Amino acid sequence: MPLDNLEPLEPLEQMRILTFIKNWTLPISMTLGVVGYFVYVSIHSLDHTHAFMNDFIGFLQPALIFCMLFLSFCKVKPTELKPHRWQLKLLAIQTLSFVGMALPVICWPDMPGRVFIESAMVCMICPTATAAAVVTTKLHGNSSYVISYTCVINLAAAILIPLVVSSLPDGAEGMDFVTSFTMIIGRVFPLLMMPLFLAFIVRYLSPRLHAWFVSVSGWAFYMWAVALMLAIGITTKAIVHSNISIIDFILIAVISAATCVLQFYLGRLIGRHHGDKIAGAQSLGQKNTAFAIWMAYTFMNPVTALAGGFYAVWHNIVNSYQLWKERQ
């Protein structure tokens, strides 16, 4: 059929398509990330662009996250960001489980299954995702709780991880506490704190511009969807290029899923007792998996990076389910 004979979609049909995309943004992003990676690598005429694409994604993903965080932070008043006492329970779960699992590995470095323990350690200590506030808002939770806990757990992780990994058998050799601490702070805090400070500056210096940013803050969710698509593509690449046995591969995936479900459950349980089960669940369950993968490659056995990659899949499946349930 000639293209000029095609009839345009009816307005009702257009609305149905847009509603479907809006309702299923996260599954669509995840699917596009996986499919996009395999399509891209299968086109051999584009092989010479791989290095450029790696650099481009390395720039685009942080830029999207920065803009997404800035729009989210514009909706939060500075007075709402004080840490809350109940968040110490979330902090205790992450820090004590990390140290508790590290002790047997430090004491018995040749113990069997060490890589699986370290995989669980990566999943437990990984800080809250910067996008957790966006999902919390979508689920009608208190995003200020999530933002304040994100700052707290990032600082705690920056202090605790260098102290522990320096004693691990696969730890970062020749890297002292100050070097490790500086590396972690330099990776997470500029992307976390700069959009926060910028949002506060705009709030006080240009209220009209701030009001406009608040009016378009809903775009933060779709920026995250694009960033998620890129993250899933990177995760797919890491999984495809892993060189471990299928049994170890499956076990790491199961461990990652178990820690994901456990942390969402515990966070929801604690949050319910303190008036916001959504904020509790997202604070503890939704992770900065890019940081987890980087941490594993930099400070631990590189195989454990797979745990962070799988966690990216699991926590986004949980988020997709929660958003679907919210629409019901």
mmCIF file of C-alpha atoms in Angstrom:
data_model
loop_
_atom_site.group_PDB
_atom_site.id
_atom_site.type_symbol
_atom_site.label_atom_id
_atom_site.label_comp_id
_atom_site.label_asym_id
_atom_site.label_seq_id
_atom_site.Cartn_x
_atom_site.Cartn_y
_atom_site.Cartn_z
ATOM 1 C CA MET A 1 0.000 0.000 0.000
ATOM 2 C CA PRO A 2 1.405 3.432 -0.944
ATOM 3 C CA LEU A 3 2.371 5.548 2.035
ATOM 4 C CA ASP A 4 0.134 8.430 0.931
ATOM 5 C CA ASN A 5 -2.895 6.112 1.222
ATOM 6 C CA LEU A 6 -2.230 5.315 4.896
ATOM 7 C CA GLU A 7 -4.842 6.840 7.152
ATOM 8 C CA PRO A 8 -3.633 8.745 10.236
ATOM 9 C CA LEU A 9 -4.396 7.273 13.614
ATOM 10 C CA GLU A 10 -7.600 8.384 15.221
ATOM 11 C CA PRO A 11 -7.203 10.636 18.302
ATOM 12 C CA LEU A 12 -8.606 7.884 20.524
ATOM 13 C CA GLU A 13 -6.100 5.374 19.143
ATOM 14 C CA GLN A 14 -3.267 7.875 19.686
ATOM 15 C CA MET A 15 -4.362 8.325 23.285
ATOM 16 C CA ARG A 16 -4.417 4.565 23.823
ATOM 17 C CA ILE A 17 -0.862 4.232 22.498
ATOM 18 C CA LEU A 18 0.395 7.123 24.638
ATOM 19 C CA THR A 19 -1.354 5.728 27.713
ATOM 20 C CA PHE A 20 0.176 2.294 27.105
ATOM 21 C CA ILE A 21 3.670 3.806 26.803
ATOM 22 C CA LYS A 22 3.150 5.891 29.936
ATOM 23 C CA ASN A 23 1.841 2.958 31.968
ATOM 24 C CA TRP A 24 4.548 0.529 30.863
ATOM 25 C CA THR A 25 7.524 2.896 30.623
ATOM 26 C CA LEU A 26 9.877 0.800 32.760
ATOM 27 C CA PRO A 27 9.297 -2.601 31.055
ATOM 28 C CA ILE A 28 9.567 -0.880 27.673
ATOM 29 C CA SER A 29 12.858 0.777 28.698
ATOM 30 C CA MET A 30 14.280 -2.504 29.959
ATOM 31 C CA THR A 31 13.257 -4.358 26.816
ATOM 32 C CA LEU A 32 14.713 -1.655 24.577
ATOM 33 C CA GLY A 33 17.962 -1.781 26.560
ATOM 34 C CA VAL A 34 18.384 -5.524 26.002
ATOM 35 C CA VAL A 35 17.162 -5.598 22.394
ATOM 36 C CA GLY A 36 19.040 -2.409 21.505
ATOM 37 C CA TYR A 37 22.345 -3.889 22.702
ATOM 38 C CA PHE A 38 21.996 -7.092 20.631
ATOM 39 C CA VAL A 39 20.824 -5.206 17.539
ATOM 40 C CA TYR A 40 23.686 -2.735 17.815
ATOM 41 C CA VAL A 41 26.459 -5.349 18.208
ATOM 42 C CA SER A 42 24.994 -7.460 15.395
ATOM 43 C CA ILE A 43 25.440 -4.620 12.866
ATOM 44 C CA HIS A 44 29.111 -5.116 12.058
ATOM 45 C CA SER A 45 29.278 -2.010 9.911
ATOM 46 C CA LEU A 46 28.983 -0.084 13.206
ATOM 47 C CA ASP A 47 31.900 -1.869 14.889
ATOM 48 C CA HIS A 48 34.109 1.188 14.487
ATOM 49 C CA THR A 49 31.638 3.256 16.531
ATOM 50 C CA HIS A 50 31.860 1.140 19.709
ATOM 51 C CA ALA A 51 34.485 3.307 21.387
ATOM 52 C CA PHE A 52 32.549 6.466 20.569
ATOM 53 C CA MET A 53 29.295 4.990 21.887
ATOM 54 C CA ASN A 54 30.950 3.969 25.152
ATOM 55 C CA ASP A 55 32.189 7.539 25.631
ATOM 56 C CA PHE A 56 28.847 9.024 24.563
ATOM 57 C CA ILE A 57 26.844 6.843 26.953
ATOM 58 C CA GLY A 58 29.365 7.635 29.679
ATOM 59 C CA PHE A 59 28.470 11.311 29.177
ATOM 60 C CA LEU A 60 24.743 11.008 28.434
ATOM 61 C CA GLN A 61 23.771 8.810 31.371
ATOM 62 C CA PRO A 62 25.203 11.098 34.104
ATOM 63 C CA ALA A 63 23.742 14.136 32.302
ATOM 64 C CA LEU A 64 20.264 12.578 32.330
ATOM 65 C CA ILE A 65 20.603 11.643 35.996
ATOM 66 C CA PHE A 66 21.782 15.162 36.868
ATOM 67 C CA CYS A 67 18.779 16.762 35.134
ATOM 68 C CA MET A 68 16.411 14.195 36.630
ATOM 69 C CA LEU A 69 17.710 14.832 40.145
ATOM 70 C CA PHE A 70 17.594 18.596 39.695
ATOM 71 C CA LEU A 71 13.906 18.483 38.722
ATOM 72 C CA SER A 72 13.138 16.151 41.633
ATOM 73 C CA PHE A 73 15.042 18.298 44.131
ATOM 74 C CA CYS A 74 13.188 21.411 42.987
ATOM 75 C CA LYS A 75 10.063 19.945 44.601
ATOM 76 C CA VAL A 76 11.751 19.470 47.984
ATOM 77 C CA LYS A 77 12.218 22.181 50.603
ATOM 78 C CA PRO A 78 15.598 22.267 52.392
ATOM 79 C CA THR A 79 13.841 21.884 55.755
ATOM 80 C CA GLU A 80 12.381 18.553 54.625
ATOM 81 C CA LEU A 81 15.774 16.913 54.144
ATOM 82 C CA LYS A 82 16.770 16.372 57.763
ATOM 83 C CA PRO A 83 17.594 12.711 58.537
ATOM 84 C CA HIS A 84 15.065 10.841 60.648
ATOM 85 C CA ARG A 85 15.792 8.542 63.567
ATOM 86 C CA TRP A 86 13.950 5.616 61.989
ATOM 87 C CA GLN A 87 16.371 5.677 59.069
ATOM 88 C CA LEU A 88 19.043 4.379 61.459
ATOM 89 C CA LYS A 89 17.283 1.008 61.190
ATOM 90 C CA LEU A 90 17.797 1.004 57.420
ATOM 91 C CA LEU A 91 21.414 2.076 57.891
ATOM 92 C CA ALA A 92 21.974 -0.702 60.436
ATOM 93 C CA ILE A 93 20.634 -3.347 58.033
ATOM 94 C CA GLN A 94 23.024 -2.290 55.277
ATOM 95 C CA THR A 95 26.154 -1.710 57.347
ATOM 96 C CA LEU A 96 25.865 -4.610 59.803
ATOM 97 C CA SER A 97 25.047 -7.150 57.078
ATOM 98 C CA PHE A 98 28.030 -5.922 55.042
ATOM 99 C CA VAL A 99 30.438 -6.200 57.971
ATOM 100 C CA GLY A 100 28.895 -9.459 59.187
ATOM 101 C CA MET A 101 29.409 -11.157 55.812
ATOM 102 C CA ALA A 102 32.907 -9.712 55.455
ATOM 103 C CA LEU A 103 34.205 -11.186 58.725
ATOM 104 C CA PRO A 104 34.230 -14.884 57.696
ATOM 105 C CA VAL A 105 35.771 -13.971 54.336
ATOM 106 C CA ILE A 106 38.540 -12.039 56.107
ATOM 107 C CA CYS A 107 39.133 -14.798 58.677
ATOM 108 C CA TRP A 108 39.014 -17.689 56.177
ATOM 109 C CA PRO A 109 40.167 -16.288 52.810
ATOM 110 C CA ASP A 110 40.252 -19.743 51.206
ATOM 111 C CA MET A 111 36.711 -20.663 52.214
ATOM 112 C CA PRO A 112 34.567 -22.165 49.416
ATOM 113 C CA GLY A 113 31.865 -19.963 47.946
ATOM 114 C CA ARG A 114 33.641 -16.735 48.861
ATOM 115 C CA VAL A 115 32.591 -15.048 45.632
ATOM 116 C CA PHE A 116 28.924 -15.618 46.473
ATOM 117 C CA ILE A 117 29.302 -14.004 49.883
ATOM 118 C CA GLU A 118 31.032 -11.040 48.296
ATOM 119 C CA SER A 119 28.223 -10.806 45.740
ATOM 120 C CA ALA A 120 25.711 -10.494 48.563
ATOM 121 C CA MET A 121 27.950 -7.897 50.240
ATOM 122 C CA VAL A 122 27.898 -5.764 47.089
ATOM 123 C CA CYS A 123 24.098 -5.862 46.975
ATOM 124 C CA MET A 124 23.639 -5.046 50.665
ATOM 125 C CA ILE A 125 26.007 -2.079 51.057
ATOM 126 C CA CYS A 126 25.218 -0.454 47.698
ATOM 127 C CA PRO A 127 23.747 3.033 48.336
ATOM 128 C CA THR A 128 20.223 4.043 47.428
ATOM 129 C CA ALA A 129 19.706 4.895 43.760
ATOM 130 C CA THR A 130 19.528 8.575 42.932
ATOM 131 C CA ALA A 131 16.388 7.761 40.936
ATOM 132 C CA ALA A 132 14.632 6.303 43.994
ATOM 133 C CA ALA A 133 13.095 9.691 44.802
ATOM 134 C CA VAL A 134 11.486 9.787 41.335
ATOM 135 C CA VAL A 135 9.866 6.372 41.764
ATOM 136 C CA THR A 136 8.814 7.237 45.316
ATOM 137 C CA THR A 137 6.995 10.312 43.997
ATOM 138 C CA LYS A 138 5.244 8.183 41.361
ATOM 139 C CA LEU A 139 4.131 5.797 44.096
ATOM 140 C CA HIS A 140 2.900 8.714 46.245
ATOM 141 C CA GLY A 141 5.560 8.284 48.918
ATOM 142 C CA ASN A 142 7.597 10.986 50.645
ATOM 143 C CA SER A 143 10.551 11.703 48.352
ATOM 144 C CA SER A 144 12.259 13.921 50.950
ATOM 145 C CA TYR A 145 12.738 10.863 53.199
ATOM 146 C CA VAL A 146 14.442 9.039 50.332
ATOM 147 C CA ILE A 147 16.670 11.976 49.407
ATOM 148 C CA SER A 148 17.871 12.476 52.985
ATOM 149 C CA TYR A 149 18.611 8.745 53.378
ATOM 150 C CA THR A 150 20.418 8.693 50.023
ATOM 151 C CA CYS A 151 22.836 11.325 51.345
ATOM 152 C CA VAL A 152 23.312 9.407 54.623
ATOM 153 C CA ILE A 153 23.963 5.991 53.081
ATOM 154 C CA ASN A 154 26.344 7.379 50.461
ATOM 155 C CA LEU A 155 28.472 8.946 53.182
ATOM 156 C CA ALA A 156 28.322 5.764 55.294
ATOM 157 C CA ALA A 157 29.298 3.599 52.304
ATOM 158 C CA ALA A 158 32.191 5.915 51.445
ATOM 159 C CA ILE A 159 33.601 5.420 54.951
ATOM 160 C CA LEU A 160 32.776 1.747 55.519
ATOM 161 C CA ILE A 161 33.680 0.225 52.140
ATOM 162 C CA PRO A 162 37.366 1.328 52.196
ATOM 163 C CA LEU A 163 37.711 0.080 55.795
ATOM 164 C CA VAL A 164 36.376 -3.373 54.945
ATOM 165 C CA VAL A 165 37.612 -4.105 51.419
ATOM 166 C CA SER A 166 41.237 -3.377 52.312
ATOM 167 C CA SER A 167 41.117 -6.570 54.413
ATOM 168 C CA LEU A 168 39.406 -8.774 51.834
ATOM 169 C CA PRO A 169 41.436 -11.384 49.893
ATOM 170 C CA ASP A 170 40.405 -9.745 46.605
ATOM 171 C CA GLY A 171 40.516 -6.214 47.999
ATOM 172 C CA ALA A 172 42.113 -3.202 46.361
ATOM 173 C CA GLU A 173 45.795 -3.887 46.994
ATOM 174 C CA GLY A 174 48.045 -0.914 47.559
ATOM 175 C CA MET A 175 45.074 1.421 48.040
ATOM 176 C CA ASP A 176 44.862 3.067 51.455
ATOM 177 C CA PHE A 177 41.732 4.348 53.177
ATOM 178 C CA VAL A 178 42.174 7.959 52.037
ATOM 179 C CA THR A 179 42.588 6.958 48.380
ATOM 180 C CA SER A 180 39.582 4.633 48.433
ATOM 181 C CA PHE A 181 37.456 7.167 50.308
ATOM 182 C CA THR A 182 38.376 9.922 47.846
ATOM 183 C CA MET A 183 37.565 7.711 44.864
ATOM 184 C CA ILE A 184 34.104 6.860 46.221
ATOM 185 C CA ILE A 185 33.274 10.432 47.250
ATOM 186 C CA GLY A 186 34.455 11.704 43.881
ATOM 187 C CA ARG A 187 32.187 9.250 42.072
ATOM 188 C CA VAL A 188 28.905 9.612 43.949
ATOM 189 C CA PHE A 189 28.762 12.993 45.609
ATOM 190 C CA PRO A 190 29.143 15.413 42.646
ATOM 191 C CA LEU A 191 26.212 13.752 40.896
ATOM 192 C CA LEU A 192 24.194 13.711 44.107
ATOM 193 C CA MET A 193 24.989 17.032 45.787
ATOM 194 C CA MET A 194 25.475 19.418 42.860
ATOM 195 C CA PRO A 195 21.871 19.146 41.537
ATOM 196 C CA LEU A 196 20.650 19.486 45.136
ATOM 197 C CA PHE A 197 22.588 22.713 45.721
ATOM 198 C CA LEU A 198 21.601 24.048 42.296
ATOM 199 C CA ALA A 199 17.912 23.403 43.036
ATOM 200 C CA PHE A 200 18.204 25.333 46.318
ATOM 201 C CA ILE A 201 19.995 28.232 44.620
ATOM 202 C CA VAL A 202 17.295 28.519 41.949
ATOM 203 C CA ARG A 203 14.586 28.295 44.641
ATOM 204 C CA TYR A 204 15.904 31.364 46.464
ATOM 205 C CA LEU A 205 17.324 33.455 43.597
ATOM 206 C CA SER A 206 14.623 32.959 40.959
ATOM 207 C CA PRO A 207 11.249 31.838 42.363
ATOM 208 C CA ARG A 208 9.543 32.191 38.974
ATOM 209 C CA LEU A 209 12.086 29.968 37.228
ATOM 210 C CA HIS A 210 11.888 27.537 40.138
ATOM 211 C CA ALA A 211 8.103 27.367 39.776
ATOM 212 C CA TRP A 212 8.504 26.504 36.092
ATOM 213 C CA PHE A 213 10.942 23.691 36.893
ATOM 214 C CA VAL A 214 8.448 22.322 39.427
ATOM 215 C CA SER A 215 5.701 22.446 36.787
ATOM 216 C CA VAL A 216 7.749 20.235 34.435
ATOM 217 C CA SER A 217 9.175 17.961 37.156
ATOM 218 C CA GLY A 218 7.127 15.061 35.781
ATOM 219 C CA TRP A 219 9.680 14.790 32.979
ATOM 220 C CA ALA A 220 12.157 13.428 35.546
ATOM 221 C CA PHE A 221 10.454 10.034 35.307
ATOM 222 C CA TYR A 222 10.973 9.841 31.544
ATOM 223 C CA MET A 223 14.577 11.016 31.826
ATOM 224 C CA TRP A 224 15.067 8.142 34.224
ATOM 225 C CA ALA A 225 13.433 5.786 31.709
ATOM 226 C CA VAL A 226 16.055 6.726 29.102
ATOM 227 C CA ALA A 227 18.852 6.406 31.677
ATOM 228 C CA LEU A 228 17.424 3.006 32.645
ATOM 229 C CA MET A 229 17.458 1.844 29.027
ATOM 230 C CA LEU A 230 21.167 2.748 28.820
ATOM 231 C CA ALA A 231 21.888 1.063 32.168
ATOM 232 C CA ILE A 232 20.158 -2.169 31.097
ATOM 233 C CA GLY A 233 22.143 -2.121 27.853
ATOM 234 C CA ILE A 234 25.381 -1.812 29.833
ATOM 235 C CA THR A 235 24.236 -4.578 32.186
ATOM 236 C CA THR A 236 23.467 -6.837 29.211
ATOM 237 C CA LYS A 237 26.969 -6.236 27.873
ATOM 238 C CA ALA A 238 28.525 -7.153 31.243
ATOM 239 C CA ILE A 239 26.494 -10.366 31.460
ATOM 240 C CA VAL A 240 27.243 -11.401 27.860
ATOM 241 C CA HIS A 241 30.987 -10.905 28.308
ATOM 242 C CA SER A 242 31.250 -12.680 31.677
ATOM 243 C CA ASN A 243 33.509 -15.753 31.720
ATOM 244 C CA ILE A 244 32.127 -17.742 34.659
ATOM 245 C CA SER A 245 30.419 -21.126 34.694
ATOM 246 C CA ILE A 246 26.677 -21.346 34.181
ATOM 247 C CA ILE A 247 26.205 -22.654 37.744
ATOM 248 C CA ASP A 248 28.057 -19.698 39.280
ATOM 249 C CA PHE A 249 26.178 -17.402 36.924
ATOM 250 C CA ILE A 250 22.806 -18.719 38.129
ATOM 251 C CA LEU A 251 23.824 -18.664 41.804
ATOM 252 C CA ILE A 252 24.912 -15.028 41.624
ATOM 253 C CA ALA A 253 21.614 -14.164 39.914
ATOM 254 C CA VAL A 254 19.666 -15.939 42.679
ATOM 255 C CA ILE A 255 21.686 -14.268 45.443
ATOM 256 C CA SER A 256 21.118 -10.883 43.832
ATOM 257 C CA ALA A 257 17.365 -11.535 43.583
ATOM 258 C CA ALA A 258 17.184 -12.729 47.196
ATOM 259 C CA THR A 259 18.934 -9.624 48.552
ATOM 260 C CA CYS A 260 16.681 -7.430 46.423
ATOM 261 C CA VAL A 261 13.450 -8.980 47.701
ATOM 262 C CA LEU A 262 14.742 -9.008 51.281
ATOM 263 C CA GLN A 263 15.654 -5.318 51.269
ATOM 264 C CA PHE A 264 12.394 -4.195 49.677
ATOM 265 C CA TYR A 265 10.509 -6.254 52.271
ATOM 266 C CA LEU A 266 12.492 -4.987 55.278
ATOM 267 C CA GLY A 267 12.376 -1.399 54.051
ATOM 268 C CA ARG A 268 8.623 -1.608 53.555
ATOM 269 C CA LEU A 269 8.181 -3.197 56.986
ATOM 270 C CA ILE A 270 10.212 -0.501 58.755
ATOM 271 C CA GLY A 271 8.671 2.301 56.718
ATOM 272 C CA ARG A 272 5.147 1.116 57.562
ATOM 273 C CA HIS A 273 5.876 1.453 61.286
ATOM 274 C CA HIS A 274 7.003 5.039 60.719
ATOM 275 C CA GLY A 275 4.295 6.270 58.396
ATOM 276 C CA ASP A 276 5.737 5.751 54.891
ATOM 277 C CA LYS A 277 6.157 2.195 53.627
ATOM 278 C CA ILE A 278 6.955 3.432 50.093
ATOM 279 C CA ALA A 279 9.866 5.624 51.202
ATOM 280 C CA GLY A 280 11.199 2.833 53.399
ATOM 281 C CA ALA A 281 11.034 0.245 50.636
ATOM 282 C CA GLN A 282 12.623 2.445 47.970
ATOM 283 C CA SER A 283 15.331 3.726 50.338
ATOM 284 C CA LEU A 284 16.508 0.213 51.136
ATOM 285 C CA GLY A 285 15.533 -1.718 48.009
ATOM 286 C CA GLN A 286 16.294 0.516 45.020
ATOM 287 C CA LYS A 287 20.050 0.634 44.500
ATOM 288 C CA ASN A 288 22.632 2.636 42.603
ATOM 289 C CA THR A 289 23.656 -0.421 40.587
ATOM 290 C CA ALA A 290 26.157 1.518 38.476
ATOM 291 C CA PHE A 291 28.021 2.185 41.724
ATOM 292 C CA ALA A 292 27.716 -1.486 42.718
ATOM 293 C CA ILE A 293 29.280 -2.639 39.436
ATOM 294 C CA TRP A 294 32.073 -0.042 39.702
ATOM 295 C CA MET A 295 32.738 -0.932 43.353
ATOM 296 C CA ALA A 296 33.010 -4.635 42.544
ATOM 297 C CA TYR A 297 35.445 -4.051 39.666
ATOM 298 C CA THR A 298 37.531 -1.562 41.663
ATOM 299 C CA PHE A 299 37.673 -3.020 45.162
ATOM 300 C CA MET A 300 36.563 -6.670 45.055
ATOM 301 C CA ASN A 301 36.553 -9.782 42.890
ATOM 302 C CA PRO A 302 35.423 -8.485 39.448
ATOM 303 C CA VAL A 303 33.054 -11.461 39.087
ATOM 304 C CA THR A 304 30.887 -9.934 41.826
ATOM 305 C CA ALA A 305 30.061 -7.085 39.437
ATOM 306 C CA LEU A 306 27.512 -9.478 37.949
ATOM 307 C CA ALA A 307 25.534 -9.232 41.183
ATOM 308 C CA GLY A 308 25.139 -5.499 40.657
ATOM 309 C CA GLY A 309 24.142 -6.071 37.052
ATOM 310 C CA PHE A 310 21.463 -8.579 37.998
ATOM 311 C CA TYR A 311 20.234 -6.315 40.798
ATOM 312 C CA ALA A 312 19.555 -3.643 38.177
ATOM 313 C CA VAL A 313 17.135 -6.052 36.534
ATOM 314 C CA TRP A 314 15.486 -7.265 39.739
ATOM 315 C CA HIS A 315 14.816 -3.910 41.382
ATOM 316 C CA ASN A 316 13.361 -2.516 38.172
ATOM 317 C CA ILE A 317 11.060 -5.523 37.873
ATOM 318 C CA VAL A 318 9.902 -4.770 41.427
ATOM 319 C CA ASN A 319 9.415 -1.104 40.515
ATOM 320 C CA SER A 320 7.445 -2.033 37.408
ATOM 321 C CA TYR A 321 5.191 -4.268 39.486
ATOM 322 C CA GLN A 322 4.674 -1.553 42.101
ATOM 323 C CA LEU A 323 3.775 1.042 39.469
ATOM 324 C CA TRP A 324 1.375 -1.415 37.831
ATOM 325 C CA LYS A 325 -0.235 -2.167 41.176
ATOM 326 C CA GLU A 326 -0.506 1.558 41.936
ATOM 327 C CA ARG A 327 -2.441 2.092 38.690
ATOM 328 C CA GLN A 328 -4.969 -0.549 39.747
#
